[in-house]
Amino acid sequence: AEGRLQQATEAFEAIGDLSGIAWSRGLLAYVRIHAGRFAEAEELAQRTLVEARDRGDRWAQGMMHVALATAALWTGRIDDAIRRAQKAGSVFPADADPMGPAQAVAIEARALIRSGRITEGFRVLSNALADETPHPGQQVLEIALAAASATVGDLAMGRRSFQQISRFDPDQLGESDFAVANALIQLQRGDIEGASRLFEVMPSETGEGSTWGWAALALVASAAGKDSDTYVALVEESSRSTYADRVIARCAAACAAARAGDESGARVALDRAYEAVPLGGDRVHPTIVALAEAQCLIALHADDAAAAEVRAIKTASALGLETGGWRTAFSAACGQLAAIEP
C-alpha cells in the first residue's frame, strides 16, 4: 500500500494536482499510523495540513486533524488527541462526507474515556449514534462504542454493541476492533467459550493480525488454560503494537503466571504493565492494571491481596469505572472462573 501511494503522490506532483497530492499523502499518513510509524505519520500529516490550510481545503484539514488525533491517542497523548479530534469536527464543511466527522467523533470519545471523562465520552458517542439517518460513518461509531465499552469493561454499554464473533477481515475498516472488542466483552461476561471464537476468526502470527487482538487472545488463552506466551510475544515484538496493547498483554502474562502459582513472575509482569502506560493523561489503563494486580494477588493468596483489591476498586470508583467486567476477565485468566455456557 505504501509503495502504491508513493507512486500516486509522485504522479500527482508531476502534473501539479494539489488535491491529488493531499489525498495520496493523507492516505500514506494513515498507512504509517497503522504500521506503528507514528513520528513519520505525524510529520507527513502536519505537512499536508499546512498545505490544505493554505489552499482552503477544509476536508483535507479535517482528515489530517483526525490523523494527528489518532496518532496522539495510540501513543498516549490523550489531551492532544481530544484537542485534535475536536478541531477536526469544527473544520469539516457542513456538507462533508459523514465518514470524516464520524471518525473525529470516534477518536474524541475514546480519548475522553481514556482521560477518565468516561460519562462524557460515552455521551459524545451516544449523541452521534442518535441520528438514525443511515450514513457510512455509523459503523465507525458503532465500532468505537464496542471498543470503548471493552476498554473500560462496561457490561451495560457492551450489551448495546455486542454481536457474536463471526468473521475477521483486516481489509474492512474497523472490523478487527469490532471482533476483538466483542471477544473482550464476552470474557468480561465470564463467557470463555464465546471469547475463544476469536482464535478461529483472527489471522494469527502473520502481518495481518491485530495487535490488540493478540493481546486479547493472550488473556483469553490464559482463561481457557492454554499457553498465552506466543500471543504476548507477538505483541511485544510487533512494531505496530500500541502502549494499550502492551498493557493488556502484560496483564495477561501476569494472570498466566498467577495461574501457575508464580508470584514473582506475576509481580514482574504487573510492574511492566504499569511501566507501559506513558505519562500523557491516560487514567483508565493504569486502573486496568490495578484491577489485574488485585485479581492476580487474590489468586496467589498473597498477603497484600486485600489491600490491592481495595486500592483498585477505590481508584476505579473515582473515575466512575465499572469494575465487574475487568475483575471477571482477570479472575478467569487467573483460573478462578469456570467457563460459562453461552
mmCIF file of N, CA and C in Angstrom, residues 63-184:
data_model
loop_
_atom_site.group_PDB
_atom_site.id
_atom_site.type_symbol
_atom_site.label_atom_id
_atom_site.label_comp_id
_atom_site.label_asym_id
_atom_site.label_seq_id
_atom_site.Cartn_x
_atom_site.Cartn_y
_atom_site.Cartn_z
ATOM 1 N N MET A 63 -9.383 15.783 7.854
ATOM 2 C CA MET A 63 -8.828 14.428 7.866
ATOM 3 C C MET A 63 -7.424 14.394 8.461
ATOM 4 N N MET A 64 -6.640 15.458 8.242
ATOM 5 C CA MET A 64 -5.297 15.479 8.825
ATOM 6 C C MET A 64 -5.357 15.699 10.337
ATOM 7 N N HIS A 65 -6.321 16.477 10.799
ATOM 8 C CA HIS A 65 -6.501 16.600 12.252
ATOM 9 C C HIS A 65 -6.921 15.255 12.844
ATOM 10 N N VAL A 66 -7.768 14.497 12.124
ATOM 11 C CA VAL A 66 -8.148 13.159 12.590
ATOM 12 C C VAL A 66 -6.919 12.257 12.651
ATOM 13 N N ALA A 67 -6.071 12.319 11.624
ATOM 14 C CA ALA A 67 -4.847 11.505 11.614
ATOM 15 C C ALA A 67 -3.953 11.850 12.803
ATOM 16 N N LEU A 68 -3.774 13.130 13.040
ATOM 17 C CA LEU A 68 -2.937 13.562 14.167
ATOM 18 C C LEU A 68 -3.563 13.166 15.503
ATOM 19 N N ALA A 69 -4.892 13.239 15.591
ATOM 20 C CA ALA A 69 -5.582 12.817 16.816
ATOM 21 C C ALA A 69 -5.414 11.325 17.048
ATOM 22 N N THR A 70 -5.494 10.551 15.970
ATOM 23 C CA THR A 70 -5.349 9.100 16.075
ATOM 24 C C THR A 70 -3.948 8.736 16.559
ATOM 25 N N ALA A 71 -2.939 9.363 15.957
ATOM 26 C CA ALA A 71 -1.562 9.094 16.380
ATOM 27 C C ALA A 71 -1.356 9.480 17.844
ATOM 28 N N ALA A 72 -1.934 10.593 18.244
ATOM 29 C CA ALA A 72 -1.808 11.026 19.641
ATOM 30 C C ALA A 72 -2.484 10.035 20.585
ATOM 31 N N LEU A 73 -3.655 9.538 20.205
ATOM 32 C CA LEU A 73 -4.377 8.587 21.053
ATOM 33 C C LEU A 73 -3.567 7.309 21.239
ATOM 34 N N TRP A 74 -3.058 6.761 20.136
ATOM 35 C CA TRP A 74 -2.359 5.474 20.224
ATOM 36 C C TRP A 74 -1.001 5.589 20.892
ATOM 37 N N THR A 75 -0.472 6.806 21.018
ATOM 38 C CA THR A 75 0.808 6.983 21.725
ATOM 39 C C THR A 75 0.619 7.556 23.126
ATOM 40 N N GLY A 76 -0.630 7.683 23.564
ATOM 41 C CA GLY A 76 -0.902 8.063 24.949
ATOM 42 C C GLY A 76 -0.935 9.543 25.232
ATOM 43 N N ARG A 77 -0.935 10.388 24.193
ATOM 44 C CA ARG A 77 -1.030 11.842 24.399
ATOM 45 C C ARG A 77 -2.511 12.226 24.329
ATOM 46 N N ILE A 78 -3.196 11.936 25.400
ATOM 47 C CA ILE A 78 -4.654 11.948 25.395
ATOM 48 C C ILE A 78 -5.233 13.351 25.211
ATOM 49 N N ASP A 79 -4.691 14.328 25.913
ATOM 50 C CA ASP A 79 -5.212 15.691 25.779
ATOM 51 C C ASP A 79 -5.034 16.209 24.356
ATOM 52 N N ASP A 80 -3.901 15.886 23.742
ATOM 53 C CA ASP A 80 -3.653 16.290 22.355
ATOM 54 C C ASP A 80 -4.644 15.608 21.421
ATOM 55 N N ALA A 81 -4.951 14.337 21.704
ATOM 56 C CA ALA A 81 -5.919 13.611 20.874
ATOM 57 C C ALA A 81 -7.296 14.265 20.943
ATOM 58 N N ILE A 82 -7.713 14.654 22.140
ATOM 59 C CA ILE A 82 -9.010 15.308 22.301
ATOM 60 C C ILE A 82 -9.037 16.623 21.530
ATOM 61 N N ARG A 83 -7.983 17.414 21.700
ATOM 62 C CA ARG A 83 -7.920 18.721 21.041
ATOM 63 C C ARG A 83 -7.950 18.586 19.522
ATOM 64 N N ARG A 84 -7.175 17.668 18.992
ATOM 65 C CA ARG A 84 -7.115 17.475 17.542
ATOM 66 C C ARG A 84 -8.453 16.964 16.982
ATOM 67 N N ALA A 85 -9.071 16.025 17.695
ATOM 68 C CA ALA A 85 -10.343 15.471 17.225
ATOM 69 C C ALA A 85 -11.432 16.542 17.216
ATOM 70 N N GLN A 86 -11.463 17.356 18.261
ATOM 71 C CA GLN A 86 -12.457 18.432 18.317
ATOM 72 C C GLN A 86 -12.202 19.464 17.225
ATOM 73 N N LYS A 87 -10.939 19.748 16.936
ATOM 74 C CA LYS A 87 -10.600 20.670 15.855
ATOM 75 C C LYS A 87 -11.060 20.109 14.523
ATOM 76 N N ALA A 88 -10.871 18.813 14.320
ATOM 77 C CA ALA A 88 -11.329 18.178 13.083
ATOM 78 C C ALA A 88 -12.827 18.367 12.909
ATOM 79 N N GLY A 89 -13.579 18.121 13.978
ATOM 80 C CA GLY A 89 -15.033 18.275 13.898
ATOM 81 C C GLY A 89 -15.464 19.674 13.544
ATOM 82 N N SER A 90 -14.666 20.659 13.956
ATOM 83 C CA SER A 90 -15.047 22.054 13.710
ATOM 84 C C SER A 90 -14.685 22.535 12.306
ATOM 85 N N VAL A 91 -13.721 21.878 11.640
ATOM 86 C CA VAL A 91 -13.286 22.381 10.331
ATOM 87 C C VAL A 91 -13.909 21.643 9.153
ATOM 88 N N PHE A 92 -14.456 20.441 9.386
ATOM 89 C CA PHE A 92 -15.109 19.753 8.269
ATOM 90 C C PHE A 92 -16.249 20.614 7.726
ATOM 91 N N PRO A 93 -16.390 20.725 6.408
ATOM 92 C CA PRO A 93 -17.504 21.501 5.854
ATOM 93 C C PRO A 93 -18.843 20.851 6.192
ATOM 94 N N ALA A 94 -19.902 21.661 6.214
ATOM 95 C CA ALA A 94 -21.225 21.169 6.621
ATOM 96 C C ALA A 94 -21.725 20.042 5.728
ATOM 97 N N ASP A 95 -21.340 20.074 4.453
ATOM 98 C CA ASP A 95 -21.814 19.050 3.521
ATOM 99 C C ASP A 95 -20.787 17.936 3.327
ATOM 100 N N ALA A 96 -19.897 17.763 4.303
ATOM 101 C CA ALA A 96 -18.829 16.767 4.177
ATOM 102 C C ALA A 96 -19.382 15.352 4.181
ATOM 103 N N ASP A 97 -18.660 14.468 3.525
ATOM 104 C CA ASP A 97 -18.918 13.035 3.634
ATOM 105 C C ASP A 97 -18.932 12.696 5.128
ATOM 106 N N PRO A 98 -19.986 12.045 5.631
ATOM 107 C CA PRO A 98 -20.089 11.812 7.080
ATOM 108 C C PRO A 98 -19.008 10.909 7.665
ATOM 109 N N MET A 99 -18.247 10.219 6.818
ATOM 110 C CA MET A 99 -17.207 9.335 7.341
ATOM 111 C C MET A 99 -16.153 10.119 8.132
ATOM 112 N N GLY A 100 -15.737 11.279 7.616
ATOM 113 C CA GLY A 100 -14.724 12.080 8.305
ATOM 114 C C GLY A 100 -15.180 12.560 9.672
ATOM 115 N N PRO A 101 -16.331 13.248 9.747
ATOM 116 C CA PRO A 101 -16.817 13.679 11.060
ATOM 117 C C PRO A 101 -17.041 12.516 12.026
ATOM 118 N N ALA A 102 -17.486 11.357 11.502
ATOM 119 C CA ALA A 102 -17.693 10.197 12.377
ATOM 120 C C ALA A 102 -16.374 9.728 12.969
ATOM 121 N N GLN A 103 -15.324 9.717 12.164
ATOM 122 C CA GLN A 103 -14.011 9.326 12.676
ATOM 123 C C GLN A 103 -13.528 10.309 13.749
ATOM 124 N N ALA A 104 -13.800 11.592 13.544
ATOM 125 C CA ALA A 104 -13.402 12.600 14.536
ATOM 126 C C ALA A 104 -14.132 12.360 15.853
ATOM 127 N N VAL A 105 -15.432 12.086 15.789
ATOM 128 C CA VAL A 105 -16.218 11.819 16.992
ATOM 129 C C VAL A 105 -15.708 10.561 17.695
ATOM 130 N N ALA A 106 -15.414 9.523 16.915
ATOM 131 C CA ALA A 106 -14.962 8.255 17.493
ATOM 132 C C ALA A 106 -13.660 8.441 18.275
ATOM 133 N N ILE A 107 -12.698 9.162 17.687
ATOM 134 C CA ILE A 107 -11.419 9.383 18.367
ATOM 135 C C ILE A 107 -11.605 10.282 19.578
ATOM 136 N N GLU A 108 -12.412 11.332 19.430
ATOM 137 C CA GLU A 108 -12.665 12.223 20.566
ATOM 138 C C GLU A 108 -13.255 11.444 21.740
ATOM 139 N N ALA A 109 -14.267 10.621 21.462
ATOM 140 C CA ALA A 109 -14.928 9.878 22.534
ATOM 141 C C ALA A 109 -13.975 8.901 23.215
ATOM 142 N N ARG A 110 -13.198 8.175 22.420
ATOM 143 C CA ARG A 110 -12.279 7.202 23.011
ATOM 144 C C ARG A 110 -11.184 7.896 23.827
ATOM 145 N N ALA A 111 -10.760 9.071 23.367
ATOM 146 C CA ALA A 111 -9.756 9.825 24.121
ATOM 147 C C ALA A 111 -10.353 10.373 25.417
ATOM 148 N N LEU A 112 -11.568 10.899 25.346
ATOM 149 C CA LEU A 112 -12.229 11.385 26.557
ATOM 150 C C LEU A 112 -12.341 10.271 27.594
ATOM 151 N N ILE A 113 -12.708 9.086 27.129
ATOM 152 C CA ILE A 113 -12.867 7.954 28.040
ATOM 153 C C ILE A 113 -11.535 7.588 28.680
ATOM 154 N N ARG A 114 -10.466 7.542 27.881
ATOM 155 C CA ARG A 114 -9.152 7.217 28.455
ATOM 156 C C ARG A 114 -8.682 8.290 29.433
ATOM 157 N N SER A 115 -9.127 9.524 29.229
ATOM 158 C CA SER A 115 -8.718 10.604 30.136
ATOM 159 C C SER A 115 -9.417 10.508 31.489
ATOM 160 N N GLY A 116 -10.401 9.628 31.598
ATOM 161 C CA GLY A 116 -11.170 9.492 32.827
ATOM 162 C C GLY A 116 -12.519 10.178 32.763
ATOM 163 N N ARG A 117 -12.794 10.875 31.656
ATOM 164 C CA ARG A 117 -14.096 11.531 31.472
ATOM 165 C C ARG A 117 -15.024 10.533 30.784
ATOM 166 N N ILE A 118 -15.297 9.450 31.499
ATOM 167 C CA ILE A 118 -15.952 8.290 30.905
ATOM 168 C C ILE A 118 -17.387 8.596 30.494
ATOM 169 N N THR A 119 -18.149 9.200 31.379
ATOM 170 C CA THR A 119 -19.541 9.521 31.065
ATOM 171 C C THR A 119 -19.625 10.464 29.878
ATOM 172 N N GLU A 120 -18.753 11.458 29.856
ATOM 173 C CA GLU A 120 -18.749 12.422 28.757
ATOM 174 C C GLU A 120 -18.412 11.740 27.435
ATOM 175 N N GLY A 121 -17.445 10.850 27.448
ATOM 176 C CA GLY A 121 -17.053 10.157 26.222
ATOM 177 C C GLY A 121 -18.177 9.307 25.666
ATOM 178 N N PHE A 122 -18.861 8.558 26.530
ATOM 179 C CA PHE A 122 -19.987 7.745 26.050
ATOM 180 C C PHE A 122 -21.151 8.625 25.589
ATOM 181 N N ARG A 123 -21.312 9.785 26.220
ATOM 182 C CA ARG A 123 -22.374 10.688 25.792
ATOM 183 C C ARG A 123 -22.096 11.227 24.385
ATOM 184 N N VAL A 124 -20.837 11.538 24.098
ATOM 185 C CA VAL A 124 -20.464 12.007 22.756
ATOM 186 C C VAL A 124 -20.824 10.947 21.714
ATOM 187 N N LEU A 125 -20.509 9.686 22.009
ATOM 188 C CA LEU A 125 -20.841 8.609 21.080
ATOM 189 C C LEU A 125 -22.343 8.401 20.960
ATOM 190 N N SER A 126 -23.030 8.393 22.090
ATOM 191 C CA SER A 126 -24.480 8.168 22.072
ATOM 192 C C SER A 126 -25.208 9.256 21.307
ATOM 193 N N ASN A 127 -24.777 10.499 21.484
ATOM 194 C CA ASN A 127 -25.407 11.609 20.749
ATOM 195 C C ASN A 127 -25.212 11.450 19.251
ATOM 196 N N ALA A 128 -24.010 11.030 18.855
ATOM 197 C CA ALA A 128 -23.749 10.846 17.426
ATOM 198 C C ALA A 128 -24.555 9.686 16.868
ATOM 199 N N LEU A 129 -24.724 8.636 17.656
ATOM 200 C CA LEU A 129 -25.484 7.471 17.200
ATOM 201 C C LEU A 129 -26.989 7.701 17.247
ATOM 202 N N ALA A 130 -27.426 8.777 17.912
ATOM 203 C CA ALA A 130 -28.860 9.069 17.996
ATOM 204 C C ALA A 130 -29.441 9.461 16.646
ATOM 205 N N ASP A 131 -28.582 9.930 15.731
ATOM 206 C CA ASP A 131 -29.024 10.254 14.373
ATOM 207 C C ASP A 131 -29.233 8.944 13.625
ATOM 208 N N GLU A 132 -30.483 8.579 13.412
ATOM 209 C CA GLU A 132 -30.799 7.286 12.815
ATOM 210 C C GLU A 132 -30.786 7.306 11.294
ATOM 211 N N THR A 133 -30.457 8.465 10.702
ATOM 212 C CA THR A 133 -30.343 8.528 9.249
ATOM 213 C C THR A 133 -29.153 7.681 8.811
ATOM 214 N N PRO A 134 -29.368 6.676 7.966
ATOM 215 C CA PRO A 134 -28.249 5.811 7.564
ATOM 216 C C PRO A 134 -27.136 6.610 6.871
ATOM 217 N N HIS A 135 -25.901 6.382 7.273
ATOM 218 C CA HIS A 135 -24.774 7.020 6.612
ATOM 219 C C HIS A 135 -23.534 6.156 6.831
ATOM 220 N N PRO A 136 -22.503 6.303 5.985
ATOM 221 C CA PRO A 136 -21.331 5.428 6.045
ATOM 222 C C PRO A 136 -20.571 5.497 7.365
ATOM 223 N N GLY A 137 -20.730 6.583 8.111
ATOM 224 C CA GLY A 137 -19.984 6.720 9.353
ATOM 225 C C GLY A 137 -20.588 5.985 10.536
ATOM 226 N N GLN A 138 -21.795 5.435 10.379
ATOM 227 C CA GLN A 138 -22.443 4.770 11.507
ATOM 228 C C GLN A 138 -21.630 3.589 12.027
ATOM 229 N N GLN A 139 -21.076 2.790 11.106
ATOM 230 C CA GLN A 139 -20.302 1.629 11.546
ATOM 231 C C GLN A 139 -19.073 2.050 12.344
ATOM 232 N N VAL A 140 -18.448 3.153 11.931
ATOM 233 C CA VAL A 140 -17.295 3.672 12.673
ATOM 234 C C VAL A 140 -17.688 3.984 14.107
ATOM 235 N N LEU A 141 -18.856 4.598 14.280
ATOM 236 C CA LEU A 141 -19.330 4.963 15.620
ATOM 237 C C LEU A 141 -19.685 3.726 16.439
ATOM 238 N N GLU A 142 -20.305 2.731 15.794
ATOM 239 C CA GLU A 142 -20.671 1.507 16.500
ATOM 240 C C GLU A 142 -19.438 0.730 16.943
ATOM 241 N N ILE A 143 -18.423 0.701 16.085
ATOM 242 C CA ILE A 143 -17.176 0.037 16.447
ATOM 243 C C ILE A 143 -16.502 0.762 17.609
ATOM 244 N N ALA A 144 -16.527 2.091 17.562
ATOM 245 C CA ALA A 144 -15.943 2.876 18.647
ATOM 246 C C ALA A 144 -16.659 2.601 19.964
ATOM 247 N N LEU A 145 -17.977 2.450 19.904
ATOM 248 C CA LEU A 145 -18.745 2.156 21.114
ATOM 249 C C LEU A 145 -18.358 0.795 21.680
ATOM 250 N N ALA A 146 -18.226 -0.202 20.801
ATOM 251 C CA ALA A 146 -17.830 -1.534 21.257
ATOM 252 C C ALA A 146 -16.430 -1.507 21.852
ATOM 253 N N ALA A 147 -15.501 -0.833 21.171
ATOM 254 C CA ALA A 147 -14.116 -0.773 21.650
ATOM 255 C C ALA A 147 -14.017 -0.036 22.979
ATOM 256 N N ALA A 148 -14.749 1.070 23.097
ATOM 257 C CA ALA A 148 -14.717 1.840 24.338
ATOM 258 C C ALA A 148 -15.337 1.041 25.484
ATOM 259 N N SER A 149 -16.422 0.321 25.199
ATOM 260 C CA SER A 149 -17.068 -0.500 26.227
ATOM 261 C C SER A 149 -16.121 -1.576 26.734
ATOM 262 N N ALA A 150 -15.404 -2.219 25.803
ATOM 263 C CA ALA A 150 -14.452 -3.257 26.194
ATOM 264 C C ALA A 150 -13.281 -2.662 26.961
ATOM 265 N N THR A 151 -12.843 -1.477 26.564
ATOM 266 C CA THR A 151 -11.702 -0.845 27.219
ATOM 267 C C THR A 151 -11.971 -0.576 28.693
ATOM 268 N N VAL A 152 -13.179 -0.125 29.007
ATOM 269 C CA VAL A 152 -13.495 0.183 30.407
ATOM 270 C C VAL A 152 -14.222 -0.953 31.111
ATOM 271 N N GLY A 153 -14.540 -2.028 30.374
ATOM 272 C CA GLY A 153 -15.233 -3.156 30.995
ATOM 273 C C GLY A 153 -16.648 -2.833 31.402
ATOM 274 N N ASP A 154 -17.311 -1.973 30.625
ATOM 275 C CA ASP A 154 -18.683 -1.566 30.942
ATOM 276 C C ASP A 154 -19.653 -2.552 30.284
ATOM 277 N N LEU A 155 -20.169 -3.481 31.069
ATOM 278 C CA LEU A 155 -21.015 -4.533 30.519
ATOM 279 C C LEU A 155 -22.350 -4.000 30.008
ATOM 280 N N ALA A 156 -22.873 -2.943 30.629
ATOM 281 C CA ALA A 156 -24.139 -2.366 30.166
ATOM 282 C C ALA A 156 -23.969 -1.783 28.769
ATOM 283 N N MET A 157 -22.923 -0.986 28.561
ATOM 284 C CA MET A 157 -22.639 -0.451 27.233
ATOM 285 C C MET A 157 -22.253 -1.567 26.274
ATOM 286 N N GLY A 158 -21.538 -2.556 26.791
ATOM 287 C CA GLY A 158 -21.128 -3.671 25.958
ATOM 288 C C GLY A 158 -22.301 -4.443 25.403
ATOM 289 N N ARG A 159 -23.375 -4.581 26.193
ATOM 290 C CA ARG A 159 -24.566 -5.288 25.704
ATOM 291 C C ARG A 159 -25.185 -4.558 24.524
ATOM 292 N N ARG A 160 -25.088 -3.233 24.524
ATOM 293 C CA ARG A 160 -25.663 -2.449 23.433
ATOM 294 C C ARG A 160 -24.949 -2.736 22.110
ATOM 295 N N SER A 161 -23.632 -2.936 22.184
ATOM 296 C CA SER A 161 -22.851 -3.093 20.959
ATOM 297 C C SER A 161 -22.471 -4.540 20.674
ATOM 298 N N PHE A 162 -22.830 -5.459 21.580
ATOM 299 C CA PHE A 162 -22.378 -6.844 21.467
ATOM 300 C C PHE A 162 -22.960 -7.549 20.252
ATOM 301 N N GLN A 163 -22.098 -8.276 19.551
ATOM 302 C CA GLN A 163 -22.505 -9.180 18.482
ATOM 303 C C GLN A 163 -21.648 -10.430 18.580
ATOM 304 N N GLN A 164 -22.214 -11.570 18.203
ATOM 305 C CA GLN A 164 -21.417 -12.786 18.171
ATOM 306 C C GLN A 164 -20.303 -12.623 17.148
ATOM 307 N N ILE A 165 -19.111 -13.097 17.493
ATOM 308 C CA ILE A 165 -17.973 -13.001 16.585
ATOM 309 C C ILE A 165 -18.174 -14.008 15.461
ATOM 310 N N SER A 166 -18.214 -13.525 14.233
ATOM 311 C CA SER A 166 -18.456 -14.423 13.109
ATOM 312 C C SER A 166 -17.366 -14.362 12.049
ATOM 313 N N ARG A 167 -16.619 -13.274 11.987
ATOM 314 C CA ARG A 167 -15.611 -13.171 10.950
ATOM 315 C C ARG A 167 -14.551 -12.146 11.366
ATOM 316 N N PHE A 168 -13.509 -12.142 10.586
ATOM 317 C CA PHE A 168 -12.440 -11.164 10.831
ATOM 318 C C PHE A 168 -11.831 -10.853 9.473
ATOM 319 N N ASP A 169 -11.977 -9.647 9.005
ATOM 320 C CA ASP A 169 -11.419 -9.239 7.723
ATOM 321 C C ASP A 169 -10.572 -7.999 7.948
ATOM 322 N N PRO A 170 -9.232 -8.143 7.942
ATOM 323 C CA PRO A 170 -8.371 -6.990 8.223
ATOM 324 C C PRO A 170 -8.464 -5.900 7.171
ATOM 325 N N ASP A 171 -9.066 -6.208 6.020
ATOM 326 C CA ASP A 171 -9.201 -5.198 4.966
ATOM 327 C C ASP A 171 -10.445 -4.330 5.141
ATOM 328 N N GLN A 172 -11.325 -4.706 6.047
ATOM 329 C CA GLN A 172 -12.529 -3.921 6.302
ATOM 330 C C GLN A 172 -12.266 -2.959 7.454
ATOM 331 N N LEU A 173 -12.566 -1.664 7.221
ATOM 332 C CA LEU A 173 -12.274 -0.630 8.202
ATOM 333 C C LEU A 173 -12.888 -0.953 9.561
ATOM 334 N N GLY A 174 -12.043 -1.100 10.574
ATOM 335 C CA GLY A 174 -12.509 -1.256 11.939
ATOM 336 C C GLY A 174 -13.016 -2.627 12.314
ATOM 337 N N GLU A 175 -13.082 -3.557 11.340
ATOM 338 C CA GLU A 175 -13.694 -4.846 11.661
ATOM 339 C C GLU A 175 -12.874 -5.617 12.698
ATOM 340 N N SER A 176 -11.544 -5.457 12.654
ATOM 341 C CA SER A 176 -10.719 -6.142 13.637
ATOM 342 C C SER A 176 -11.034 -5.644 15.043
ATOM 343 N N ASP A 177 -11.179 -4.323 15.193
ATOM 344 C CA ASP A 177 -11.515 -3.768 16.503
ATOM 345 C C ASP A 177 -12.846 -4.305 17.005
ATOM 346 N N PHE A 178 -13.818 -4.462 16.086
ATOM 347 C CA PHE A 178 -15.145 -4.947 16.482
ATOM 348 C C PHE A 178 -15.052 -6.384 16.994
ATOM 349 N N ALA A 179 -14.290 -7.227 16.261
ATOM 350 C CA ALA A 179 -14.148 -8.624 16.669
ATOM 351 C C ALA A 179 -13.427 -8.737 18.004
ATOM 352 N N VAL A 180 -12.366 -7.970 18.173
ATOM 353 C CA VAL A 180 -11.589 -8.022 19.418
ATOM 354 C C VAL A 180 -12.411 -7.485 20.587
ATOM 355 N N ALA A 181 -13.104 -6.371 20.363
ATOM 356 C CA ALA A 181 -13.937 -5.794 21.424
ATOM 357 C C ALA A 181 -14.987 -6.790 21.884
ATOM 358 N N ASN A 182 -15.619 -7.472 20.935
ATOM 359 C CA ASN A 182 -16.649 -8.433 21.313
ATOM 360 C C ASN A 182 -16.069 -9.621 22.060
ATOM 361 N N ALA A 183 -14.857 -10.047 21.706
ATOM 362 C CA ALA A 183 -14.214 -11.132 22.446
ATOM 363 C C ALA A 183 -13.951 -10.707 23.890
ATOM 364 N N LEU A 184 -13.451 -9.482 24.069
ATOM 365 C CA LEU A 184 -13.197 -8.995 25.427
ATOM 366 C C LEU A 184 -14.499 -8.846 26.209
#
